[in-house]
CSV table of C-alpha atoms and ligand atoms in Angstrom, one decimal:
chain,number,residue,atom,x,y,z
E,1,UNK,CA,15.3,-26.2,1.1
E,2,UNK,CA,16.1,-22.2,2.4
E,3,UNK,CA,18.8,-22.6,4.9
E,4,UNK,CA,16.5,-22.2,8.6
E,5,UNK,CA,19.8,-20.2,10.5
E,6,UNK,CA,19.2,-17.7,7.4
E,7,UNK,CA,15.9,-17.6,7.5
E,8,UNK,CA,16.2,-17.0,11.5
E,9,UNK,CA,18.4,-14.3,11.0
E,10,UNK,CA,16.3,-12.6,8.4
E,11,UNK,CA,13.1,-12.7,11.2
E,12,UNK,CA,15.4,-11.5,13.5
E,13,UNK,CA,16.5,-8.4,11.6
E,14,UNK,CA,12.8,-7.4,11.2
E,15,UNK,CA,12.0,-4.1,11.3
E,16,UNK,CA,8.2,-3.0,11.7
E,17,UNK,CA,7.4,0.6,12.1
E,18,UNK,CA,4.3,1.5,14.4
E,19,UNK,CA,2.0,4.3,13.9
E,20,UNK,CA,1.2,6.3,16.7
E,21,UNK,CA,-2.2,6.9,16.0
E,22,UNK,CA,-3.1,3.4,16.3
E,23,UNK,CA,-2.8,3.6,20.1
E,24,UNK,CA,-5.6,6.4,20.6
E,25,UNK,CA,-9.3,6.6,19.8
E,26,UNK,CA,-10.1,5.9,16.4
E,27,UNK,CA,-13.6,4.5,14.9
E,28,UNK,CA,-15.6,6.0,11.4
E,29,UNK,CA,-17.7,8.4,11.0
E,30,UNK,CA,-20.9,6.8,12.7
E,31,UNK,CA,-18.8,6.6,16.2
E,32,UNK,CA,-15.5,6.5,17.9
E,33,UNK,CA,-15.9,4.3,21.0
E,34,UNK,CA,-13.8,5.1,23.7
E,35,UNK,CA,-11.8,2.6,25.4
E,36,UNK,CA,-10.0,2.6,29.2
E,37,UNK,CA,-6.2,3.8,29.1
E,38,UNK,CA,-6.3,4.9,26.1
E,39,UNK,CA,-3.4,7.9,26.0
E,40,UNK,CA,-3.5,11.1,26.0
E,41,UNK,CA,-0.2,12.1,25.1
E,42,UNK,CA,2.7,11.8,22.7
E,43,UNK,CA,4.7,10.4,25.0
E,44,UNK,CA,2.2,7.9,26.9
E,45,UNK,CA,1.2,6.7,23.1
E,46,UNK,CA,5.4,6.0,22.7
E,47,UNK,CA,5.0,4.0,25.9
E,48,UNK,CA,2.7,1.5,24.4
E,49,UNK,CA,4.5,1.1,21.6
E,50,UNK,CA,7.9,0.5,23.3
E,51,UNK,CA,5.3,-2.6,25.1
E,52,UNK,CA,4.9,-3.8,21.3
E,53,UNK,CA,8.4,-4.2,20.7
E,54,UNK,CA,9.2,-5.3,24.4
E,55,UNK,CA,7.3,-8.4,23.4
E,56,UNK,CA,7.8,-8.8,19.8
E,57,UNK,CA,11.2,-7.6,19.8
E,58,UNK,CA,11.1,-6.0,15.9
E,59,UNK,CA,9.0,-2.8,16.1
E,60,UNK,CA,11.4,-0.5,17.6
E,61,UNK,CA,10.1,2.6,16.1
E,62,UNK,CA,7.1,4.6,16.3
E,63,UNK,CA,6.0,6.8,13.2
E,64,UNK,CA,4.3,10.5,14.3
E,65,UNK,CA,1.5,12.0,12.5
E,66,UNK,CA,1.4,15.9,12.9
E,67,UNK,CA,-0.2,17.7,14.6
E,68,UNK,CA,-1.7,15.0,16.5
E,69,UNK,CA,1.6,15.0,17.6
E,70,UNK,CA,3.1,17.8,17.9
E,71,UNK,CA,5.4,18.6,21.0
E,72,UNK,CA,7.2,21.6,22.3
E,73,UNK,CA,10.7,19.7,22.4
E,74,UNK,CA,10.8,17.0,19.7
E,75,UNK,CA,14.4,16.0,21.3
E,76,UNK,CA,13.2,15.4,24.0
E,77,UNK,CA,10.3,13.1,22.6
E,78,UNK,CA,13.2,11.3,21.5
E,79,UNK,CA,15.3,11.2,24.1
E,80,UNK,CA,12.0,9.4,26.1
E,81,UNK,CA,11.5,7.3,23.5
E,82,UNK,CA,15.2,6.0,23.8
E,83,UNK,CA,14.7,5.5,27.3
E,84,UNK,CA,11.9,2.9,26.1
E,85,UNK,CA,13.8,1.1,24.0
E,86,UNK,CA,12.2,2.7,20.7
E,87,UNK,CA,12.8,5.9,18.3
E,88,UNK,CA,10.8,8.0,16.6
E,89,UNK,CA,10.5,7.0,13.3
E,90,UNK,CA,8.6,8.5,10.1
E,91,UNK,CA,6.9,11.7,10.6
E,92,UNK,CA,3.4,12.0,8.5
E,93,UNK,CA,2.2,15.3,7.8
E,94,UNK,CA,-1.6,16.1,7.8
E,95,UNK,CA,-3.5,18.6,5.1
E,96,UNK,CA,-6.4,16.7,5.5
E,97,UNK,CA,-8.0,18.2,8.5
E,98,UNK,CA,-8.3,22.0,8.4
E,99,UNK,CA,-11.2,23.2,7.6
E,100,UNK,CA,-9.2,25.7,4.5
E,101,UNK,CA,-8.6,22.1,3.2
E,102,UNK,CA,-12.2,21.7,1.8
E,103,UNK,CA,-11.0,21.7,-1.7
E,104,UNK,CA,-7.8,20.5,-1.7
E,105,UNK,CA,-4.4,21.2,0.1
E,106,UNK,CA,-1.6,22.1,-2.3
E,107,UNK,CA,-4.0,21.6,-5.1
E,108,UNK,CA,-6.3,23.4,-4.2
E,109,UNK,CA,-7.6,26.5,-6.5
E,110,UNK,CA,-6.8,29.2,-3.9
E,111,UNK,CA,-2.9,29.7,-3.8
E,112,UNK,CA,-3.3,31.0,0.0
E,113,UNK,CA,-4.4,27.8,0.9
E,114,UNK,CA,-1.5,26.5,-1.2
E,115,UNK,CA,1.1,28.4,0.7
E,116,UNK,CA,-0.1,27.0,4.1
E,117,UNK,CA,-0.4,23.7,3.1
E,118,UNK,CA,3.0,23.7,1.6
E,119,UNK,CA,4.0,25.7,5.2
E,120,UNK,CA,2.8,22.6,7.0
E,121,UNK,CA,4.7,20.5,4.8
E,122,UNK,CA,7.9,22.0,5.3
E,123,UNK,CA,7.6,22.4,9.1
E,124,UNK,CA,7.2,18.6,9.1
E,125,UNK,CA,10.7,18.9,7.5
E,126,UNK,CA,11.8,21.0,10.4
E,127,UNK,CA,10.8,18.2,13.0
E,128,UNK,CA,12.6,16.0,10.7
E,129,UNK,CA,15.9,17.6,11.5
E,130,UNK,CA,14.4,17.4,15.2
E,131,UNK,CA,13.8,14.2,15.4
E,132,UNK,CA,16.2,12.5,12.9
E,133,UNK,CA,13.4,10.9,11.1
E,134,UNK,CA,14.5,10.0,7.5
E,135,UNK,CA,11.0,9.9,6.0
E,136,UNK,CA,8.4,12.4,5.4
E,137,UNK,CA,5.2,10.5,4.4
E,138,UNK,CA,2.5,12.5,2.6
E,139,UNK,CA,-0.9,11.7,2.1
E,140,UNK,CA,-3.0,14.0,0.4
E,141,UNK,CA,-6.9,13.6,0.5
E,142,UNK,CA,-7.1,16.1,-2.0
E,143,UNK,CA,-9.6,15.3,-4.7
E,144,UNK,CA,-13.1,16.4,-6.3
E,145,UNK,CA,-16.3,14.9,-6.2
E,146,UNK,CA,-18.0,16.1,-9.0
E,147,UNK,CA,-17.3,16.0,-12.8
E,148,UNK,CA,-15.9,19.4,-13.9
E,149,UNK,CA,-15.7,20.7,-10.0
E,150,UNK,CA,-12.1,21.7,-11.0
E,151,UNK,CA,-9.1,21.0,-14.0
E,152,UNK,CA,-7.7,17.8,-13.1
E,153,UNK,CA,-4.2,18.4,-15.2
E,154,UNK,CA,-4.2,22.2,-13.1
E,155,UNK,CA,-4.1,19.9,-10.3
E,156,UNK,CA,-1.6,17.7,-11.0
E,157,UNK,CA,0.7,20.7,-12.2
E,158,UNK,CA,0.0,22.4,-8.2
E,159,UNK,CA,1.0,19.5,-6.8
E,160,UNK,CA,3.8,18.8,-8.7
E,161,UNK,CA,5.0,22.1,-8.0
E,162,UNK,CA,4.0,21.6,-3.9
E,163,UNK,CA,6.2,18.4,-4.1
E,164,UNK,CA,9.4,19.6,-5.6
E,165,UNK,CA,9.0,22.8,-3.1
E,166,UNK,CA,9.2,20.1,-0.3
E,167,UNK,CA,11.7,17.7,-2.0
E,168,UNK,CA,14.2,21.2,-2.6
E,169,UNK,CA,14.1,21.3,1.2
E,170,UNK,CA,14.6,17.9,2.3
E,171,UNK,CA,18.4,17.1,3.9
E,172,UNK,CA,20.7,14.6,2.6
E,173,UNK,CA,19.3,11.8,4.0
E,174,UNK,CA,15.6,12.6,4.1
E,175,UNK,CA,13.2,10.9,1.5
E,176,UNK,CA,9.9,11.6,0.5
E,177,UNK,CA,7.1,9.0,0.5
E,178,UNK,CA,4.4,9.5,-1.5
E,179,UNK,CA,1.1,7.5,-0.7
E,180,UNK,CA,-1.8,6.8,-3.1
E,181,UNK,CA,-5.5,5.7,-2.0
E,182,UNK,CA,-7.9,5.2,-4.5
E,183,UNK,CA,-11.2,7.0,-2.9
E,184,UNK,CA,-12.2,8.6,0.3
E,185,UNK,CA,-13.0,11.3,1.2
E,186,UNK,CA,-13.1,12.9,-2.3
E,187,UNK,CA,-15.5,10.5,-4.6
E,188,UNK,CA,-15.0,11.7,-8.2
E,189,UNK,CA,-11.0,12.3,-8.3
E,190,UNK,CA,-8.4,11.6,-5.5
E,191,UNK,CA,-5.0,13.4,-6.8
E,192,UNK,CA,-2.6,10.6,-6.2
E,193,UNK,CA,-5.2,7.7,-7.4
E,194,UNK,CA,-2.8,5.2,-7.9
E,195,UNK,CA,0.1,3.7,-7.9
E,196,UNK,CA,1.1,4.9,-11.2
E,197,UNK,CA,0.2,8.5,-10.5
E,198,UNK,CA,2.5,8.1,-7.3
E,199,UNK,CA,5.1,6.8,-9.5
E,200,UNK,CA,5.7,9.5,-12.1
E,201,UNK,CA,5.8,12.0,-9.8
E,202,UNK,CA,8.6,10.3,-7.8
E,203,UNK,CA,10.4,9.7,-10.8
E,204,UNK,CA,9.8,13.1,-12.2
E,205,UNK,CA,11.0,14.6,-8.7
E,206,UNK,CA,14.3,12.6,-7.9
E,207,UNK,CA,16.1,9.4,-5.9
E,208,UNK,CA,14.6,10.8,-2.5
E,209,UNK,CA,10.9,10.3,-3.8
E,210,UNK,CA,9.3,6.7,-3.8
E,211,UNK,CA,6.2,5.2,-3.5
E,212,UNK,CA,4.4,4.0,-0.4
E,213,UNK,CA,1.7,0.8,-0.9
E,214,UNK,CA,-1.2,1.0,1.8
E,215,UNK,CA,-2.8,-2.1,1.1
E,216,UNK,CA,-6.1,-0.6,2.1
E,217,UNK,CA,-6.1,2.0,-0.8
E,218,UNK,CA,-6.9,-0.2,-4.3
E,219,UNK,CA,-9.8,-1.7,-6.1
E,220,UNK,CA,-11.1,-4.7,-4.9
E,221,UNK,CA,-9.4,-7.5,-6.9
E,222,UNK,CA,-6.2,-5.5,-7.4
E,223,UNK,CA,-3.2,-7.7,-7.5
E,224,UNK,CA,-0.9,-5.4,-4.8
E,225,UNK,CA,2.0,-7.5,-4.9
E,226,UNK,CA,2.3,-7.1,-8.9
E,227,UNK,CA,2.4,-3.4,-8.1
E,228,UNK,CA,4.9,-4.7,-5.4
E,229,UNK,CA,7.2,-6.5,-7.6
E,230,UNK,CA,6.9,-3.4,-10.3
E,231,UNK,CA,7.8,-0.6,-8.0
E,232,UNK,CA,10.9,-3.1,-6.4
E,233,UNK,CA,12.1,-3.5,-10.1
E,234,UNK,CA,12.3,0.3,-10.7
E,235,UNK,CA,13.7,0.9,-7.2
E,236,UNK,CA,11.1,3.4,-6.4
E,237,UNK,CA,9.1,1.4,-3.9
E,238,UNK,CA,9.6,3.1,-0.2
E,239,UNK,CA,6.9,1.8,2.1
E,240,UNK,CA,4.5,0.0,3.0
E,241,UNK,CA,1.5,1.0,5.2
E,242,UNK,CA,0.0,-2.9,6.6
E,243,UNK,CA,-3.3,-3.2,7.4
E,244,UNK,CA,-6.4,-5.2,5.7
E,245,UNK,CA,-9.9,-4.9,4.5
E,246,UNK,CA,-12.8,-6.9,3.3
E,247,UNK,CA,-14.5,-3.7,1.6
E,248,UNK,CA,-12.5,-0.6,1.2
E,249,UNK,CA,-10.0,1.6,3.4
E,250,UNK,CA,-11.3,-0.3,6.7
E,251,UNK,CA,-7.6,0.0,8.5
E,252,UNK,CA,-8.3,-3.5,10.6
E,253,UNK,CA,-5.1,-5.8,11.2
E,254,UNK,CA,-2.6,-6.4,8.5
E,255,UNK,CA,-3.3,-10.3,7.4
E,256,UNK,CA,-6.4,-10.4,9.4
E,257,UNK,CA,-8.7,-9.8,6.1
E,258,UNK,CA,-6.7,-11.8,3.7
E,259,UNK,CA,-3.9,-13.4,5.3
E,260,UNK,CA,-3.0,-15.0,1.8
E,261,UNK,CA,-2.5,-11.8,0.1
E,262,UNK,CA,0.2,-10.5,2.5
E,263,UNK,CA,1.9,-13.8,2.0
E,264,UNK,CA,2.4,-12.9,-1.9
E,265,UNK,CA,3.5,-9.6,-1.0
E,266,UNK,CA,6.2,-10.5,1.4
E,267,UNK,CA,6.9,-13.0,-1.5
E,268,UNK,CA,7.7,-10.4,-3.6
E,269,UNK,CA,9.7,-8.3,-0.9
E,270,UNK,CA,11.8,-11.4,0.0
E,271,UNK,CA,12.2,-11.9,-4.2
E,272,UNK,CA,13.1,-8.7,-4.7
E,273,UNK,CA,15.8,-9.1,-1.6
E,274,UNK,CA,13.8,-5.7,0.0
E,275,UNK,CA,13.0,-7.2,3.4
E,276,UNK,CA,16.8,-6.3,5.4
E,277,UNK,CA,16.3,-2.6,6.5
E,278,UNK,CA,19.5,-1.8,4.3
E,279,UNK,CA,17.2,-2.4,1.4
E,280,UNK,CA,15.6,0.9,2.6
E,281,UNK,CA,11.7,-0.5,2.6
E,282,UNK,CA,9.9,1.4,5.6
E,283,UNK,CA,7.4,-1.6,6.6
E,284,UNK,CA,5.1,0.1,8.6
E,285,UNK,CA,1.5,-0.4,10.2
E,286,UNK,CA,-1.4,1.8,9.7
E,287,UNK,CA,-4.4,0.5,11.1
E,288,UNK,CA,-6.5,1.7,13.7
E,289,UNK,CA,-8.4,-0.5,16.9
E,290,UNK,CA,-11.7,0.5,16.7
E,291,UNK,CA,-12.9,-1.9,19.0
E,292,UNK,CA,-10.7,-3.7,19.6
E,293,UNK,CA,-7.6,-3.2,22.8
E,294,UNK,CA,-5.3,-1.9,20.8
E,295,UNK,CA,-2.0,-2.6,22.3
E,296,UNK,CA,-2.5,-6.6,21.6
E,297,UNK,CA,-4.0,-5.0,18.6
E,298,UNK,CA,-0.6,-4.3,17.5
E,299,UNK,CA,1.3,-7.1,18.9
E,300,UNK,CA,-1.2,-9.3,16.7
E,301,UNK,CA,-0.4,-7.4,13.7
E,302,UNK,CA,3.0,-7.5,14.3
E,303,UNK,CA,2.9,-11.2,14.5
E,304,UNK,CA,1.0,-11.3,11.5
E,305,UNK,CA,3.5,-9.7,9.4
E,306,UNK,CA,6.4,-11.7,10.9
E,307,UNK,CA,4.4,-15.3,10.5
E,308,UNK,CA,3.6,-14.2,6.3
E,309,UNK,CA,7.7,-13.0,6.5
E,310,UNK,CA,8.4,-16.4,7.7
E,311,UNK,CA,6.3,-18.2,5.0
E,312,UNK,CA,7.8,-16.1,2.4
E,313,UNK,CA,10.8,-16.9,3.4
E,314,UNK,CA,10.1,-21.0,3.3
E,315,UNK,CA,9.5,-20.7,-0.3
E,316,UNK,CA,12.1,-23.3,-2.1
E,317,UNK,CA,13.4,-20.6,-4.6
E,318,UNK,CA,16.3,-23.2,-6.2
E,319,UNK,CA,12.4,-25.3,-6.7
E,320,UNK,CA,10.4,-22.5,-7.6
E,321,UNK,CA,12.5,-21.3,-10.8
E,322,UNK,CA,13.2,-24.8,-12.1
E,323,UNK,CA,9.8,-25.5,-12.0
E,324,UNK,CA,9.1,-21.8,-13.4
E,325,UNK,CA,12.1,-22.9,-16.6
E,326,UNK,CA,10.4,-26.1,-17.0
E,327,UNK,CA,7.3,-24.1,-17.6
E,328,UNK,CA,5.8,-26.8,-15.1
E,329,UNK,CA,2.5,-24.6,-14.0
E,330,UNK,CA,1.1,-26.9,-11.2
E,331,UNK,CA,4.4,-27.9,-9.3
E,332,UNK,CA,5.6,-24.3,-9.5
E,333,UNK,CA,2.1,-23.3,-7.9
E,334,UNK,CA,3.2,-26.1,-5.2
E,335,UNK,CA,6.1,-24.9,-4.4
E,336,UNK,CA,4.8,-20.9,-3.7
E,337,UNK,CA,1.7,-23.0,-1.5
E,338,UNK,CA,3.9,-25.2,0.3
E,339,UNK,CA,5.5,-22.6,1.5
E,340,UNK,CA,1.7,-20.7,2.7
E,341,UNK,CA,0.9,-24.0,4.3
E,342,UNK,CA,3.4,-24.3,6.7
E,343,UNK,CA,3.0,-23.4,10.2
E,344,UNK,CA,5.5,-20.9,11.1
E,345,UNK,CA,4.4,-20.6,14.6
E,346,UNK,CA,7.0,-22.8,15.9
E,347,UNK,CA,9.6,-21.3,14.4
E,348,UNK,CA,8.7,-18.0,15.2
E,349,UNK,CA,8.2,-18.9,18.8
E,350,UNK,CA,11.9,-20.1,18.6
E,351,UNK,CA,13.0,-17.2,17.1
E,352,UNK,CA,11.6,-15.3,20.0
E,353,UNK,CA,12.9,-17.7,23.0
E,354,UNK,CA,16.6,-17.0,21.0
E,355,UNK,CA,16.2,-13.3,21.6
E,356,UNK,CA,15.2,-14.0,25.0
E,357,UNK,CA,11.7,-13.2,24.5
E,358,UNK,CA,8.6,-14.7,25.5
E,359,UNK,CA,7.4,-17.1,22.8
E,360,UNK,CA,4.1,-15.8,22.9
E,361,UNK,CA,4.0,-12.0,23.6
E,362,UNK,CA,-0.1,-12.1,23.3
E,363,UNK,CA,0.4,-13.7,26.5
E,364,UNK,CA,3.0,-12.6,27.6
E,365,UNK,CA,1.7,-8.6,27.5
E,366,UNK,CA,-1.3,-9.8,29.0
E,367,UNK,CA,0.1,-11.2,32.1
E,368,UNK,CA,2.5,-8.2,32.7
E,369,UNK,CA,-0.4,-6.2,34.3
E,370,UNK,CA,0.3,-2.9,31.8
E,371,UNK,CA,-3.4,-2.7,30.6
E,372,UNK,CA,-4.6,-2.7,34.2
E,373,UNK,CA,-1.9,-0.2,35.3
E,374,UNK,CA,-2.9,2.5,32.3
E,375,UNK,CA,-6.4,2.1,32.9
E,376,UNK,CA,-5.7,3.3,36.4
E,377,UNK,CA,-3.2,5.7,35.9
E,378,UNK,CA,-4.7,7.4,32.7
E,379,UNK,CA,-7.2,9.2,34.6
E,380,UNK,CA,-8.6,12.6,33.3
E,381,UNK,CA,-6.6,14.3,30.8
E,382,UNK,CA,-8.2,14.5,27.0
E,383,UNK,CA,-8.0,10.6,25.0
E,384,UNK,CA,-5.8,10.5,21.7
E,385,UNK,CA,-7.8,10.9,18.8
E,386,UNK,CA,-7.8,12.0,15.1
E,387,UNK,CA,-8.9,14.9,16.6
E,388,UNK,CA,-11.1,15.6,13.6
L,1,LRH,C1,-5.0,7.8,4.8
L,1,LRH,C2,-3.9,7.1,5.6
L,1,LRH,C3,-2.6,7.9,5.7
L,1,LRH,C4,-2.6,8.4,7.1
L,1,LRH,C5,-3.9,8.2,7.6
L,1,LRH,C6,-3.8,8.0,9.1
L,1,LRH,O1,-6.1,6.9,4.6
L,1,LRH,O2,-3.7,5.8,5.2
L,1,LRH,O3,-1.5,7.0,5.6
L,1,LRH,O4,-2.1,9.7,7.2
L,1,LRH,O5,-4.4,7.1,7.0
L,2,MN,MN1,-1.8,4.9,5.1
């Protein structure tokens, strides 16, 4: 049986990454709801998430996605940010949202449109040195939608040469994460499909390039944690972005979809001894509340990732690999399920009274009276958006 003070200490040393964007308006393209209190500013959206980590006590850093963003005095973000008990964290840039951008970002067929993407992605590298972020997360939703609408190896070779442009720039310490998604808003081609795609450019472009999983990007049916366990074994995976779907890229709370599948994936984080931050794994949520508040939102999510953490960590691993030599199918199964079926909640509440925290922070946030306050205070001003 895994050692509970270890397994404490693991949940303790948790380190979930929250994206700012999840705090403001969000919703598809048949409507964006509005909701009460919602910020309107970088530094009101790092307020509510320095409330996520005040009651779960292991999100202590809030990724930005530029320009939605963008500030006159990144430093100064910071510095506000440390006042709240957070930092800022990994800084996404955005091609996908100019209206230049209609047929592609850095691969697009118009090398003006090139230079300006690849502009945008190296002033993201300049609030990097700002902000003291080590990862640059690039998502492109570059793509075609029609057979023959462009050359789909001329594509590959602009971005390849938009990446290594970026990854030339990048300081010591800074890392490139490369995220793939399957489809949307391109229909025929996305340029980073897959996982594989993701892969051999990060191989082809150094150590400071790996992979980020968004578990909303695949097929249905796709196995993410053998794509996990793959990227782990060649050291190139660098991120996660949580959140779950029933259909395709629906961003709603990580686990809340398919609670079991994050379970197998933390299985293979924990196997692949990835879970300590020293491992250099950026867990990080991506997920937006369309209707739902979105501060508990997070603190929900949060919890979700912690209670699948937990049961990964319950897994009898002296158990598992015995059964696994003894080829013994079923009792190796049991093992991985015991481990699923175990109510962590207890232990995670103890986790949290150990740290001096409120056992429940779903409660706990609720009866501090911060929802009420921002829905009085945030009066006027324009609501966070995707500002598409
Ligand atoms: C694209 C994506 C990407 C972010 C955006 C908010 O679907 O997952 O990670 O830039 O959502
Ligand atoms: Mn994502």
């Amino acid at each position: 049986m895994p050692d509970l003070d270890t397994i404490k200490a693991e949940l303790r040393a948790q380190r979930i990454e929250l994206p700012s964007w999840a705090f403001g308006n969000s919703g598809t393209r048949f409507k964006v709801f509005p909701q009460a209190g919602v910020p309107r500013t970088p530094p009101e959206k790092i307020a509510d998430a320095a409330q996520v980590h005040a009651y779960t006590g292991v999100a202590p850093s809030v990724a930005l996605h530029i320009p939605w963003d963008r500030v006159d005095d990144y430093a100064e973000l910071g510095r506000n940010a440390k006042d709240l008990g957070v930092e800022l964290g990994t800084i996404n840039a955005n091609v996908f949202q100019d209206n230049d951008y209609m047929l592609g970002s850095v691969t697009n067929p118009d090398p003006a449109v090139r230079r300006k993407a690849l502009g945008h992605l190296l002033e993201c590298v300049d609030i990097m040195d700002q902000t003291g972020s080590r990862d640059l997360k690039l998502w492109f939703s570059d793509g075609t939608n029609y057979p023959g609408q462009d050359d789909i190896a001329a594509r590959q070779g602009r971005l390849s040469e938009a990446l290594h442009a970026v990854y030339e720039r990048l300081g010591a310490d800074q890392r490139i994460l490369l995220e793939y998604k399957l489809f949307e808003p391109a229909f025929y081609t996305m340029d980073v499909p897959d996982w594989g795609t993701a892969y051999a450019h990060c191989v082809e472009l150094g150590p400071k390039a790996a992979v980020v999983v968004d578990t909303g990007h695949h097929a249905p049916g796709t196995n993410i944690e053998f794509i996990v366990a793959v990227l782990l074994r060649k050291g190139k995976l660098g991120g996660f972005d949580f959140n779950s779907r029933f259909y395709a890229d629906d961003d709603l709370m990580v686990g809340a979809a398919d609670p079991f599948q994050l379970f197998r994936i933390m299985a293979e984080v924990v196997a692949g001894h990835a879970l300590r931050p020293a491992a250099g794994i950026a867990f990080m949520l991506d997920q937006c509340h369309n209707i739902e508040p979105k501060i508990p939102g997070q603190i929900r999510s949060v919890m979700n990732v912690q209670e699948a953490t937990a049961k990964a960590l319950l897994i009898d691993r002296s158990a598992l690999s015995a059964a696994q030599r003894a080829r013994d199918v079923l009792g190796a199964n049991a093992v991985f399920m015991d481990a699923y079926n175990t109510d962590v909640r207890p232990l995670l509440a103890g986790v949290r009274t150990e740290q001096g925290l409120d056992p429940d922070p779903v409660a706990a946030y609720a009866a501090s009276g911060y929802a009420e306050r921002i829905v009085a205070e945030r009066v006027g001003g324009t609501a966070a958006g995707w500002g598409a």
